[in-house]
Every structure is written in structure tokens, then in C-alpha cells.
mmCIF file of C-alpha atoms and ligand atoms in Angstrom:
data_model
loop_
_atom_site.group_PDB
_atom_site.id
_atom_site.type_symbol
_atom_site.label_atom_id
_atom_site.label_comp_id
_atom_site.label_asym_id
_atom_site.label_seq_id
_atom_site.Cartn_x
_atom_site.Cartn_y
_atom_site.Cartn_z
ATOM 1 C CA MET K 11 1.476 -23.344 18.113
ATOM 2 C CA LYS K 12 3.545 -22.959 14.924
ATOM 3 C CA GLY K 13 3.389 -25.327 11.940
ATOM 4 C CA THR K 14 2.251 -25.908 8.373
ATOM 5 C CA ASP K 15 -1.119 -27.572 8.944
ATOM 6 C CA VAL K 16 -3.466 -25.629 6.652
ATOM 7 C CA ALA K 17 -6.528 -27.760 7.489
ATOM 8 C CA LYS K 18 -6.035 -27.075 11.180
ATOM 9 C CA ALA K 19 -5.624 -23.344 10.524
ATOM 10 C CA ALA K 20 -8.817 -23.275 8.414
ATOM 11 C CA SER K 21 -10.806 -25.097 11.080
ATOM 12 C CA ILE K 22 -9.658 -22.600 13.710
ATOM 13 C CA LEU K 23 -10.905 -19.762 11.467
ATOM 14 C CA ALA K 24 -14.216 -21.591 10.977
ATOM 15 C CA ARG K 25 -14.675 -21.813 14.767
ATOM 16 C CA GLY K 26 -14.144 -18.058 15.093
ATOM 17 C CA GLY K 27 -10.518 -18.305 16.247
ATOM 18 C CA LEU K 28 -7.445 -16.387 15.103
ATOM 19 C CA VAL K 29 -4.600 -17.712 12.949
ATOM 20 C CA ALA K 30 -1.442 -15.904 11.902
ATOM 21 C CA PHE K 31 -0.457 -16.685 8.325
ATOM 22 C CA PRO K 32 2.274 -15.710 5.883
ATOM 23 C CA THR K 33 1.713 -13.437 2.920
ATOM 24 C CA GLU K 34 4.343 -12.214 0.476
ATOM 25 C CA THR K 35 4.360 -8.813 2.244
ATOM 26 C CA VAL K 36 4.207 -9.475 6.014
ATOM 27 C CA TYR K 37 2.470 -12.009 8.290
ATOM 28 C CA GLY K 38 -1.217 -11.343 8.925
ATOM 29 C CA LEU K 39 -3.328 -11.965 12.022
ATOM 30 C CA GLY K 40 -6.369 -13.599 10.436
ATOM 31 C CA GLY K 41 -9.971 -14.074 11.462
ATOM 32 C CA ASP K 42 -13.289 -14.660 9.659
ATOM 33 C CA ALA K 43 -13.998 -11.384 7.825
ATOM 34 C CA ALA K 44 -17.744 -12.034 8.018
ATOM 35 C CA SER K 45 -17.744 -12.436 11.808
ATOM 36 C CA GLU K 46 -18.221 -9.480 14.155
ATOM 37 C CA ALA K 47 -16.783 -11.539 17.024
ATOM 38 C CA ALA K 48 -13.636 -12.576 15.137
ATOM 39 C CA ALA K 49 -12.935 -8.981 14.143
ATOM 40 C CA ALA K 50 -13.394 -7.877 17.758
ATOM 41 C CA LYS K 51 -10.817 -10.496 18.824
ATOM 42 C CA ILE K 52 -8.309 -9.212 16.256
ATOM 43 C CA PHE K 53 -8.587 -5.662 17.577
ATOM 44 C CA ALA K 54 -8.205 -6.902 21.170
ATOM 45 C CA VAL K 55 -5.112 -9.057 20.492
ATOM 46 C CA LYS K 56 -3.445 -6.404 18.372
ATOM 47 C CA GLY K 57 -4.281 -3.629 20.800
ATOM 48 C CA ARG K 58 -5.590 -1.573 17.902
ATOM 49 C CA PRO K 59 -8.337 1.068 18.088
ATOM 50 C CA ARG K 60 -11.559 -0.446 16.728
ATOM 51 C CA ALA K 61 -12.166 2.344 14.257
ATOM 52 C CA HIS K 62 -9.103 1.312 12.220
ATOM 53 C CA PRO K 63 -10.279 -0.982 9.402
ATOM 54 C CA LEU K 64 -8.857 -4.416 8.543
ATOM 55 C CA ILE K 65 -8.007 -5.678 5.058
ATOM 56 C CA VAL K 66 -10.116 -8.567 3.711
ATOM 57 C CA HIS K 67 -7.980 -11.265 2.041
ATOM 58 C CA LEU K 68 -9.507 -13.401 -0.695
ATOM 59 C CA ALA K 69 -8.309 -16.428 -2.677
ATOM 60 C CA PRO K 70 -7.710 -15.873 -6.400
ATOM 61 C CA GLY K 71 -10.481 -16.846 -8.809
ATOM 62 C CA ASP K 72 -10.173 -19.638 -11.355
ATOM 63 C CA HIS K 73 -7.156 -19.670 -13.664
ATOM 64 C CA GLY K 74 -5.424 -16.945 -11.653
ATOM 65 C CA ARG K 75 -8.156 -14.414 -12.424
ATOM 66 C CA PRO K 76 -9.309 -11.942 -9.766
ATOM 67 C CA PRO K 77 -11.940 -13.440 -7.438
ATOM 68 C CA ARG K 78 -15.617 -12.529 -7.662
ATOM 69 C CA LEU K 79 -16.012 -9.585 -5.324
ATOM 70 C CA ASP K 80 -19.781 -9.994 -5.018
ATOM 71 C CA GLY K 81 -20.786 -9.568 -1.432
ATOM 72 C CA TRP K 82 -17.391 -8.194 -0.385
ATOM 73 C CA ALA K 83 -17.505 -4.939 -2.337
ATOM 74 C CA ARG K 84 -19.980 -3.002 -4.485
ATOM 75 C CA GLU K 85 -19.867 -0.399 -7.283
ATOM 76 C CA ILE K 86 -16.385 -1.417 -8.400
ATOM 77 C CA PRO K 87 -14.953 1.213 -10.790
ATOM 78 C CA GLU K 88 -13.691 0.035 -14.182
ATOM 79 C CA LEU K 89 -10.205 1.367 -13.410
ATOM 80 C CA ALA K 90 -10.025 -0.710 -10.226
ATOM 81 C CA LYS K 91 -11.020 -3.820 -12.182
ATOM 82 C CA ARG K 92 -8.279 -3.123 -14.699
ATOM 83 C CA LEU K 93 -5.679 -2.700 -11.971
ATOM 84 C CA VAL K 94 -6.510 -5.833 -9.978
ATOM 85 C CA ALA K 95 -6.607 -7.897 -13.175
ATOM 86 C CA VAL K 96 -2.877 -7.184 -13.468
ATOM 87 C CA ALA K 97 -1.831 -6.754 -9.834
ATOM 88 C CA TRP K 98 -3.528 -9.737 -8.162
ATOM 89 C CA PRO K 99 -2.375 -11.967 -6.712
ATOM 90 C CA GLY K 100 0.143 -9.574 -5.238
ATOM 91 C CA PRO K 101 1.023 -6.770 -2.812
ATOM 92 C CA LEU K 102 -1.851 -4.403 -3.650
ATOM 93 C CA THR K 103 -4.922 -3.514 -1.564
ATOM 94 C CA VAL K 104 -7.807 -1.599 -3.102
ATOM 95 C CA ILE K 105 -10.356 0.342 -1.067
ATOM 96 C CA LEU K 106 -13.871 -0.086 -2.434
ATOM 97 C CA LYS K 107 -17.422 0.419 -1.185
ATOM 98 C CA ARG K 108 -18.228 -2.245 1.399
ATOM 99 C CA GLY K 109 -20.380 -5.242 0.483
ATOM 100 C CA PRO K 110 -22.897 -6.935 2.837
ATOM 101 C CA ARG K 111 -20.750 -10.018 3.585
ATOM 102 C CA VAL K 112 -18.125 -7.971 5.427
ATOM 103 C CA ALA K 113 -18.727 -7.678 9.179
ATOM 104 C CA LEU K 114 -19.134 -4.046 10.178
ATOM 105 C CA ALA K 115 -16.436 -4.485 12.849
ATOM 106 C CA THR K 116 -13.984 -5.618 10.134
ATOM 107 C CA THR K 117 -14.152 -2.217 8.475
ATOM 108 C CA GLY K 118 -14.194 -0.351 11.769
ATOM 109 C CA GLY K 119 -17.733 0.751 10.963
ATOM 110 C CA ALA K 120 -16.711 2.303 7.643
ATOM 111 C CA ASP K 121 -18.760 1.992 4.451
ATOM 112 C CA THR K 122 -15.588 1.084 2.557
ATOM 113 C CA VAL K 123 -13.510 -2.090 2.568
ATOM 114 C CA GLY K 124 -9.881 -2.900 1.772
ATOM 115 C CA VAL K 125 -9.527 -6.037 -0.351
ATOM 116 C CA ARG K 126 -6.444 -7.939 -1.397
ATOM 117 C CA VAL K 127 -5.483 -11.279 -2.984
ATOM 118 C CA PRO K 128 -2.093 -12.399 -1.629
ATOM 119 C CA SER K 129 0.319 -14.373 -3.789
ATOM 120 C CA HIS K 130 1.922 -16.464 -1.035
ATOM 121 C CA PRO K 131 1.039 -20.120 -1.771
ATOM 122 C CA LEU K 132 0.289 -20.940 1.875
ATOM 123 C CA ALA K 133 -1.982 -17.891 2.190
ATOM 124 C CA GLN K 134 -3.848 -19.025 -0.915
ATOM 125 C CA GLU K 135 -4.149 -22.580 0.426
ATOM 126 C CA LEU K 136 -5.561 -21.246 3.682
ATOM 127 C CA LEU K 137 -8.042 -18.944 1.926
ATOM 128 C CA ARG K 138 -9.216 -21.787 -0.322
ATOM 129 C CA ALA K 139 -9.540 -24.231 2.583
ATOM 130 C CA PHE K 140 -11.497 -21.673 4.623
ATOM 131 C CA GLY K 141 -13.615 -20.787 1.596
ATOM 132 C CA SER K 142 -14.365 -17.198 2.573
ATOM 133 C CA GLY K 143 -12.702 -13.852 3.267
ATOM 134 C CA VAL K 144 -10.092 -13.526 5.998
ATOM 135 C CA ALA K 145 -9.700 -10.179 7.765
ATOM 136 C CA ALA K 146 -6.080 -9.580 8.715
ATOM 137 C CA PRO K 147 -3.931 -6.717 9.900
ATOM 138 C CA SER K 148 -0.186 -7.247 10.199
ATOM 139 C CA ALA K 149 0.408 -9.722 13.053
ATOM 140 C CA ASN K 150 2.214 -7.325 15.408
ATOM 141 C CA ARG K 151 1.042 -5.138 18.253
ATOM 142 C CA PHE K 152 -0.388 -1.795 17.173
ATOM 143 C CA GLY K 153 2.307 0.734 16.302
ATOM 144 C CA GLY K 154 5.152 -1.809 16.277
ATOM 145 C CA VAL K 155 7.277 -3.374 13.562
ATOM 146 C CA SER K 156 5.444 -5.808 11.255
ATOM 147 C CA PRO K 157 6.501 -9.480 11.334
ATOM 148 C CA THR K 158 8.181 -11.045 8.315
ATOM 149 C CA THR K 159 8.782 -14.510 9.824
ATOM 150 C CA ALA K 160 6.690 -16.905 11.921
ATOM 151 C CA GLU K 161 9.245 -16.440 14.718
ATOM 152 C CA HIS K 162 8.525 -12.694 14.764
ATOM 153 C CA VAL K 163 4.816 -13.457 15.214
ATOM 154 C CA VAL K 164 5.454 -15.906 18.052
ATOM 155 C CA HIS K 165 7.703 -13.332 19.698
ATOM 156 C CA ASP K 166 5.014 -10.620 19.518
ATOM 157 C CA LEU K 167 1.716 -12.470 19.961
ATOM 158 C CA GLY K 168 2.559 -16.125 20.590
ATOM 159 C CA SER K 169 0.564 -16.641 23.748
ATOM 160 C CA GLU K 170 -2.578 -14.987 22.409
ATOM 161 C CA ILE K 171 -3.266 -16.689 19.098
ATOM 162 C CA ASP K 172 -4.398 -20.207 18.370
ATOM 163 C CA TYR K 173 -1.955 -21.078 15.586
ATOM 164 C CA VAL K 174 0.821 -19.602 13.417
ATOM 165 C CA LEU K 175 1.038 -21.000 9.911
ATOM 166 C CA ASP K 176 4.763 -20.996 9.091
ATOM 167 C CA GLY K 177 5.596 -20.072 5.511
ATOM 168 C CA GLY K 178 9.174 -18.917 6.060
ATOM 169 C CA ALA K 179 10.425 -15.393 5.472
ATOM 170 C CA CYS K 180 8.217 -13.003 3.446
ATOM 171 C CA SER K 181 9.566 -12.287 -0.038
ATOM 172 C CA VAL K 182 8.449 -8.628 -0.319
ATOM 173 C CA GLY K 183 8.899 -7.595 3.321
ATOM 174 C CA VAL K 184 6.856 -4.374 3.423
ATOM 175 C CA GLU K 185 3.051 -4.136 3.482
ATOM 176 C CA SER K 186 0.847 -3.903 0.429
ATOM 177 C CA THR K 187 0.374 -0.651 -1.460
ATOM 178 C CA ILE K 188 -3.098 0.749 -0.717
ATOM 179 C CA VAL K 189 -5.062 2.559 -3.417
ATOM 180 C CA ASP K 190 -8.450 4.075 -2.618
ATOM 181 C CA PHE K 191 -11.054 3.757 -5.375
ATOM 182 C CA SER K 192 -14.059 4.500 -3.175
ATOM 183 C CA ARG K 193 -14.298 8.175 -4.133
ATOM 184 C CA GLY K 194 -13.797 8.076 -7.877
ATOM 185 C CA MET K 195 -10.224 8.887 -8.837
ATOM 186 C CA PRO K 196 -7.544 6.544 -7.452
ATOM 187 C CA VAL K 197 -5.683 7.885 -4.419
ATOM 188 C CA LEU K 198 -2.482 6.445 -2.949
ATOM 189 C CA LEU K 199 -3.099 5.882 0.787
ATOM 190 C CA ARG K 200 0.060 3.893 1.571
ATOM 191 C CA PRO K 201 3.101 3.162 -0.582
ATOM 192 C CA GLY K 202 4.010 -0.516 -0.353
ATOM 193 C CA GLY K 203 5.095 -3.691 -2.068
ATOM 194 C CA MET K 204 3.771 -2.750 -5.506
ATOM 195 C CA ALA K 205 5.738 0.164 -6.899
ATOM 196 C CA ARG K 206 3.804 3.347 -7.681
ATOM 197 C CA SER K 207 5.161 3.354 -11.247
ATOM 198 C CA ALA K 208 3.698 -0.108 -11.925
ATOM 199 C CA ILE K 209 0.298 1.066 -10.689
ATOM 200 C CA GLU K 210 0.399 4.371 -12.555
ATOM 201 C CA ALA K 211 1.233 2.517 -15.773
ATOM 202 C CA ILE K 212 -2.262 1.014 -15.515
ATOM 203 C CA VAL K 213 -4.438 3.700 -13.868
ATOM 204 C CA GLY K 214 -2.555 6.913 -14.605
ATOM 205 C CA PRO K 215 -1.202 9.365 -12.013
ATOM 206 C CA LEU K 216 -2.215 8.613 -8.421
ATOM 207 C CA ALA K 217 -3.435 11.467 -6.273
ATOM 208 C CA LEU K 218 -2.055 11.755 -2.761
ATOM 209 C CA ALA K 219 -4.360 11.379 0.244
ATOM 210 C CA ASP K 220 -6.125 14.592 1.216
ATOM 211 C CA ALA K 221 -8.215 15.482 4.258
ATOM 212 C CA GLY K 222 -11.271 13.688 2.827
ATOM 213 C CA ALA K 223 -9.464 10.396 2.248
ATOM 214 C CA PRO K 224 -10.408 7.458 4.457
ATOM 215 C CA ALA K 225 -8.274 7.394 7.596
ATOM 216 C CA ALA K 226 -5.614 4.673 7.564
ATOM 217 C CA PRO K 227 -3.800 4.009 10.856
ATOM 218 C CA GLY K 228 -0.755 2.721 8.985
ATOM 219 C CA THR K 229 -0.370 6.328 7.938
ATOM 220 C CA LEU K 230 -0.167 7.788 11.449
ATOM 221 C CA ALA K 231 2.964 9.851 11.982
ATOM 222 C CA SER K 232 4.411 7.255 14.369
ATOM 223 C CA HIS K 233 4.026 3.649 13.282
ATOM 224 C CA TYR K 234 6.176 0.671 12.402
ATOM 225 C CA ALA K 235 8.397 1.738 15.298
ATOM 226 C CA PRO K 236 10.911 -0.420 17.152
ATOM 227 C CA ARG K 237 11.898 0.278 20.800
ATOM 228 C CA ALA K 238 15.068 2.059 19.740
ATOM 229 C CA VAL K 239 14.852 5.692 18.663
ATOM 230 C CA VAL K 240 15.021 5.876 14.863
ATOM 231 C CA ILE K 241 16.510 8.879 13.084
ATOM 232 C CA ALA K 242 15.929 8.812 9.321
ATOM 233 C CA VAL K 243 18.346 10.943 7.276
ATOM 234 C CA ASP K 244 19.688 11.242 3.752
ATOM 235 C CA LEU K 245 22.729 9.084 3.084
ATOM 236 C CA GLN K 246 25.186 11.972 3.102
ATOM 237 C CA ASP K 247 23.961 13.116 6.523
ATOM 238 C CA VAL K 248 24.619 9.787 8.274
ATOM 239 C CA PRO K 249 28.083 10.671 9.683
ATOM 240 C CA SER K 250 26.917 13.938 11.262
ATOM 241 C CA ALA K 251 23.811 12.215 12.693
ATOM 242 C CA VAL K 252 26.066 9.571 14.240
ATOM 243 C CA ALA K 253 28.294 12.265 15.720
ATOM 244 C CA ALA K 254 25.278 13.938 17.335
ATOM 245 C CA ALA K 255 23.733 10.717 18.738
ATOM 246 C CA ARG K 256 24.154 9.455 22.322
ATOM 247 C CA GLY K 257 24.095 5.901 23.697
ATOM 248 C CA THR K 258 24.572 2.698 21.703
ATOM 249 C CA VAL K 259 24.238 3.819 18.104
ATOM 250 C CA ALA K 260 23.706 1.703 14.990
ATOM 251 C CA VAL K 261 23.677 2.729 11.347
ATOM 252 C CA LEU K 262 21.186 1.032 9.027
ATOM 253 C CA ALA K 263 22.264 1.593 5.430
ATOM 254 C CA PRO K 264 22.993 -0.178 2.141
ATOM 255 C CA GLU K 265 26.219 -2.156 2.370
ATOM 256 C CA SER K 266 28.093 -0.201 -0.268
ATOM 257 C CA ALA K 267 27.628 3.005 1.724
ATOM 258 C CA PHE K 268 29.829 1.649 4.493
ATOM 259 C CA LEU K 269 32.773 1.653 2.088
ATOM 260 C CA LEU K 270 32.624 5.468 2.205
ATOM 261 C CA TRP K 271 32.574 5.737 5.960
ATOM 262 C CA VAL K 272 35.862 5.039 7.694
ATOM 263 C CA ASP K 273 35.874 4.582 11.483
ATOM 264 C CA LEU K 274 32.216 5.439 11.899
ATOM 265 C CA PRO K 275 31.701 5.216 15.689
ATOM 266 C CA ALA K 276 28.578 3.060 15.394
ATOM 267 C CA LEU K 277 27.464 -0.509 14.894
ATOM 268 C CA ALA K 278 27.062 -1.240 11.167
ATOM 269 C CA TYR K 279 23.872 -2.953 10.018
ATOM 270 C CA ARG K 280 24.261 -3.670 6.319
ATOM 271 C CA LEU K 281 21.197 -3.874 4.114
ATOM 272 C CA PRO K 282 21.387 -5.103 0.503
ATOM 273 C CA ASP K 283 22.096 -2.349 -2.026
ATOM 274 C CA ASP K 284 19.093 -3.156 -4.210
ATOM 275 C CA LEU K 285 15.760 -1.619 -3.138
ATOM 276 C CA ASP K 286 13.846 -4.919 -3.210
ATOM 277 C CA GLY K 287 16.437 -6.505 -0.942
ATOM 278 C CA MET K 288 16.302 -3.508 1.352
ATOM 279 C CA ALA K 289 12.510 -3.839 1.668
ATOM 280 C CA ARG K 290 12.774 -7.599 2.253
ATOM 281 C CA ASN K 291 15.234 -7.157 5.129
ATOM 282 C CA LEU K 292 14.044 -3.889 6.692
ATOM 283 C CA TYR K 293 11.775 -5.167 9.470
ATOM 284 C CA ALA K 294 14.046 -8.042 10.499
ATOM 285 C CA ALA K 295 16.855 -5.474 10.755
ATOM 286 C CA LEU K 296 14.849 -3.188 13.063
ATOM 287 C CA ARG K 297 13.925 -6.197 15.211
ATOM 288 C CA ASP K 298 17.550 -7.416 15.344
ATOM 289 C CA LEU K 299 18.733 -3.984 16.428
ATOM 290 C CA ASP K 300 16.161 -3.957 19.244
ATOM 291 C CA ALA K 301 17.303 -7.418 20.312
ATOM 292 C CA GLN K 302 20.886 -6.125 20.432
ATOM 293 C CA GLY K 303 19.794 -3.388 22.819
ATOM 294 C CA VAL K 304 20.681 -0.521 20.511
ATOM 295 C CA ASP K 305 19.457 2.908 21.743
ATOM 296 C CA VAL K 306 19.548 4.883 18.510
ATOM 297 C CA VAL K 307 19.251 3.746 14.892
ATOM 298 C CA ILE K 308 20.483 6.187 12.253
ATOM 299 C CA ALA K 309 18.736 4.981 9.092
ATOM 300 C CA ALA K 310 19.700 6.100 5.587
ATOM 301 C CA LEU K 311 16.698 7.034 3.436
ATOM 302 C CA PRO K 312 16.750 5.334 0.005
ATOM 303 C CA PRO K 313 15.716 7.102 -3.214
ATOM 304 C CA ALA K 314 11.910 7.202 -3.605
ATOM 305 C CA ILE K 315 11.815 4.924 -6.625
ATOM 306 C CA GLY K 316 10.472 1.363 -6.845
ATOM 307 C CA LEU K 317 10.173 -0.123 -3.348
ATOM 308 C CA GLY K 318 12.371 2.720 -2.077
ATOM 309 C CA GLU K 319 9.204 4.801 -1.675
ATOM 310 C CA ALA K 320 7.749 2.268 0.798
ATOM 311 C CA VAL K 321 11.073 1.782 2.635
ATOM 312 C CA GLY K 322 11.457 5.565 3.050
ATOM 313 C CA ASP K 323 7.844 5.877 4.221
ATOM 314 C CA ARG K 324 8.306 3.182 6.885
ATOM 315 C CA LEU K 325 11.598 4.646 8.080
ATOM 316 C CA ARG K 326 10.049 8.106 8.412
ATOM 317 C CA ARG K 327 7.141 6.691 10.393
ATOM 318 C CA ALA K 328 9.450 4.596 12.574
ATOM 319 C CA ALA K 329 11.208 7.909 13.255
ATOM 320 C CA GLY K 330 7.939 9.787 13.830
ATOM 321 C CA PRO K 331 6.983 11.529 17.069
ATOM 322 C CA ARG K 332 5.882 8.950 19.637
ATOM 323 C CA ASP K 333 2.768 9.154 21.726
ATOM 324 C CA LYS K 334 4.061 8.085 25.114
ATOM 325 C CA SER K 335 0.617 7.985 26.749
HETATM 326 O O1 TXA L 175 0.443 -6.246 3.219
HETATM 327 C C1 TXA L 175 -0.524 -5.957 3.928
HETATM 328 O O2 TXA L 175 -1.360 -5.113 3.608
HETATM 329 C C2 TXA L 175 -0.645 -6.708 5.275
HETATM 330 C C3 TXA L 175 -0.892 -8.189 4.966
HETATM 331 C C4 TXA L 175 -1.168 -8.999 6.208
HETATM 332 O O3 TXA L 175 -1.925 -8.326 4.030
HETATM 333 N N1 TXA L 175 -1.710 -6.165 6.058
HETATM 334 C C5 TXA L 175 -1.613 -4.954 6.660
HETATM 335 O O4 TXA L 175 -2.689 -4.679 7.451
HETATM 336 O O5 TXA L 175 -0.665 -4.237 6.544
HETATM 337 P P1 TXA L 175 -2.701 -3.474 8.512
HETATM 338 O O6 TXA L 175 -4.029 -3.599 9.181
HETATM 339 O O7 TXA L 175 -1.516 -3.561 9.365
HETATM 340 O O8 TXA L 175 -2.706 -2.217 7.628
HETATM 341 C C6 TXA L 175 -3.805 -2.030 6.779
HETATM 342 C C7 TXA L 175 -3.976 -0.602 6.424
HETATM 343 C C8 TXA L 175 -4.312 0.251 7.604
HETATM 344 O O9 TXA L 175 -3.577 1.458 7.504
HETATM 345 C C9 TXA L 175 -5.799 0.499 7.403
HETATM 346 O O10 TXA L 175 -6.219 1.721 7.948
HETATM 347 C C10 TXA L 175 -5.907 0.502 5.918
HETATM 348 O O11 TXA L 175 -5.072 -0.539 5.523
HETATM 349 N N2 TXA L 175 -7.277 0.189 5.520
HETATM 350 C C11 TXA L 175 -7.911 -1.000 5.561
HETATM 351 N N3 TXA L 175 -9.193 -0.878 5.190
HETATM 352 C C12 TXA L 175 -9.376 0.415 4.908
HETATM 353 C C13 TXA L 175 -10.496 1.193 4.506
HETATM 354 N N4 TXA L 175 -11.695 0.659 4.308
HETATM 355 N N5 TXA L 175 -10.306 2.514 4.309
HETATM 356 C C14 TXA L 175 -9.100 3.075 4.516
HETATM 357 N N6 TXA L 175 -8.007 2.403 4.919
HETATM 358 C C15 TXA L 175 -8.146 1.102 5.113
HETATM 359 MG MG1 MG L 176 0.174 -2.958 10.367
#
């Protein structure tokens, strides 16, 4: 079920099966990106609406250069080429016009496609061994917390997938940053593992998604949510939020913040003070708190710089209004 056999994982993909695999951001639930049937299986296992597109993962080209995108995407803007030349392999997904190799089900019927080259060595080995694009959403059930270890994947989807490639804990810990290039100027659809400032240094200021931007389910108001109720507040508002909360309450905050709070009537969950460490540990923390049976998580929002923008985004969405239907 879980192991490090890349050849086995690649042969499962070649037969149309599903394999979970590690990337530097989160674990993906992979299937053949060119296969309508494999994409349909991914949507079924994940419990995700079929109109929500999957990202196509590709192996790097020779000498660490970006791969040839022929067949996967078309009309690639010069600015996108410049960005991926620097960002790949790494935690960046670009949305481009869809090429003919991508199964229509993979893109949820859209004429655009999300493409990314992961840096995790095991992901690259798998992509090379398979020799084609792998469609993969995060390997969790729709709306839940993304997995950052093989154990998380087994916990969420273990009985429904053929194999989990175990590459240890993810080094980035939040999903890739998504930039849309399909409509001309680059638009930020989802903050993520590549900081906005690093992207803007190459392509200039990123516009924010507007009504015409392609829909991205990872940007629904409620997403990335654990079972516990999450309340995301600024650091200084944590004590009053704790005072107002009922049930078993935990505080999720950088460790140094706890030095300020004496006798806080809540369980303390200490995240590293640095923003990269916070991102790396965020999802495991939310999962741990669920496992401990916590009712309410008061989460301190980090500053929106570096990976703090992605951490804040995920906390706000974990705290978003829930559709109970
Ligand atoms: O880091 C990541 O991106 C991870 C790893 C496994 O690569 N994958 C991931 O996939 O987070 P998923 O499916 O959980 O989130 C992908 C997001 C969704 O919000 C989806 O709507 C958006 O990417 N997306 C994919 N293709 C798109 C497209 N053609 N147009 C607009 N949004 C797209
Ligand atoms: Mg996801």
C-alpha cells in the first residue's frame, strides 16, 4: 500500500490506476493526465466536483531546464516562459491554454490547463518513469486539509488508492502558487509555496483574480478545513478570542507568542516563528488538533509576507463559512 517502489507506481499509472506521490508542497493523488478514465477516477476518489480542474505535473527537461510543453499547452506567453525558467522545478503552477494531449476531464472541460514541475526527487523519478504528464490534486478529500506525509494520505484515502509513494514529510507544506497566464496579463489565483515577491521580481505586479478569472476550487470560501471550528484572528486578538470560545479550545500560533500570554485557558500548539517553518507545519498541526478532539482552534494570522501570505490564506479558508449540505 505504502512504499518507495517507483517502478511499481509508474506501472500502476500506465494501467490507468491512481498513485499518491510526494511533492515538495503537499502529496498529490496522481493519474494519467491524458486519460479521461483516470481523471474520472481522481474526481470520484477525492469527492470533488468534476468541473474543478486538475494540475498536470511534468518532469523537468534536460539539464534542469523547463520541459517541452508541446501538446500540454499552447500559445505560451513570453512572460510565462521567463517565469518558469526560474521557478521550475518548484512550487509554482501556471495556467495556460490547454494542449491536445490533456484529457478534457483533467481540466474539468476547460480550455485552459494548470501545469507544474515539482522539485521533489521522488516526484521527478515517478514522472520520468511514467514518461508523460500526471494529473494530481492534493491527495485529500475535497474541502479537507491537504496531506503533507504519506501517513496523512493513508489516513484519508488509504483504502481507495492503489499505492502511496512515501517520500517523507513535504518541505514546503502549502500548495503551489497559481498564476494565470491564459488571458494575457499574469493574475494570482492562489498564493502558495512560491512567494509573491519572488514572482513579481520576474513578471512585475500580479493582478488579483477578478470575476472573469478561471474558477479555482481551492479558492472557495471554505476549503482546507479540519473538523474543528477554526477562528483566524490577528495575533493581538488571540486572548479575547479564547475568552469568547466554548468547548475544548486550542491556540495555533508562533511559539514566541506564547511567551506573552500567561495562563491562557487553552491548549497551546506551537508553530515555528519563521514563516517557512509555519507553512511546513501548518497542515500537520490542523490534523493533530483534530486527532486530539479539539472543538475550536484559534489561529493567529501571520504577516502577509513571504509564505505568510499562503498561510494566512489557508487559515482564512479553513475558517470560512461551511456548507453543511
Ligand atoms: O502544490 C500543489 O499545487 C498540489 C500538488 C499535488 O501539486 N496540488 C494541488 O492541487 O493543490 P489541487 O487540485 O488541490 O488544487 C489545484 C488548484 C485548484 O484550485 C484548481 O481549481 C486550480 O488549481 N486549477 C487547476 N487547473 C486550473 C485551470 N485550468 N484554471 C484555473 N484553475 C485551475
Ligand atoms: Mg487541494
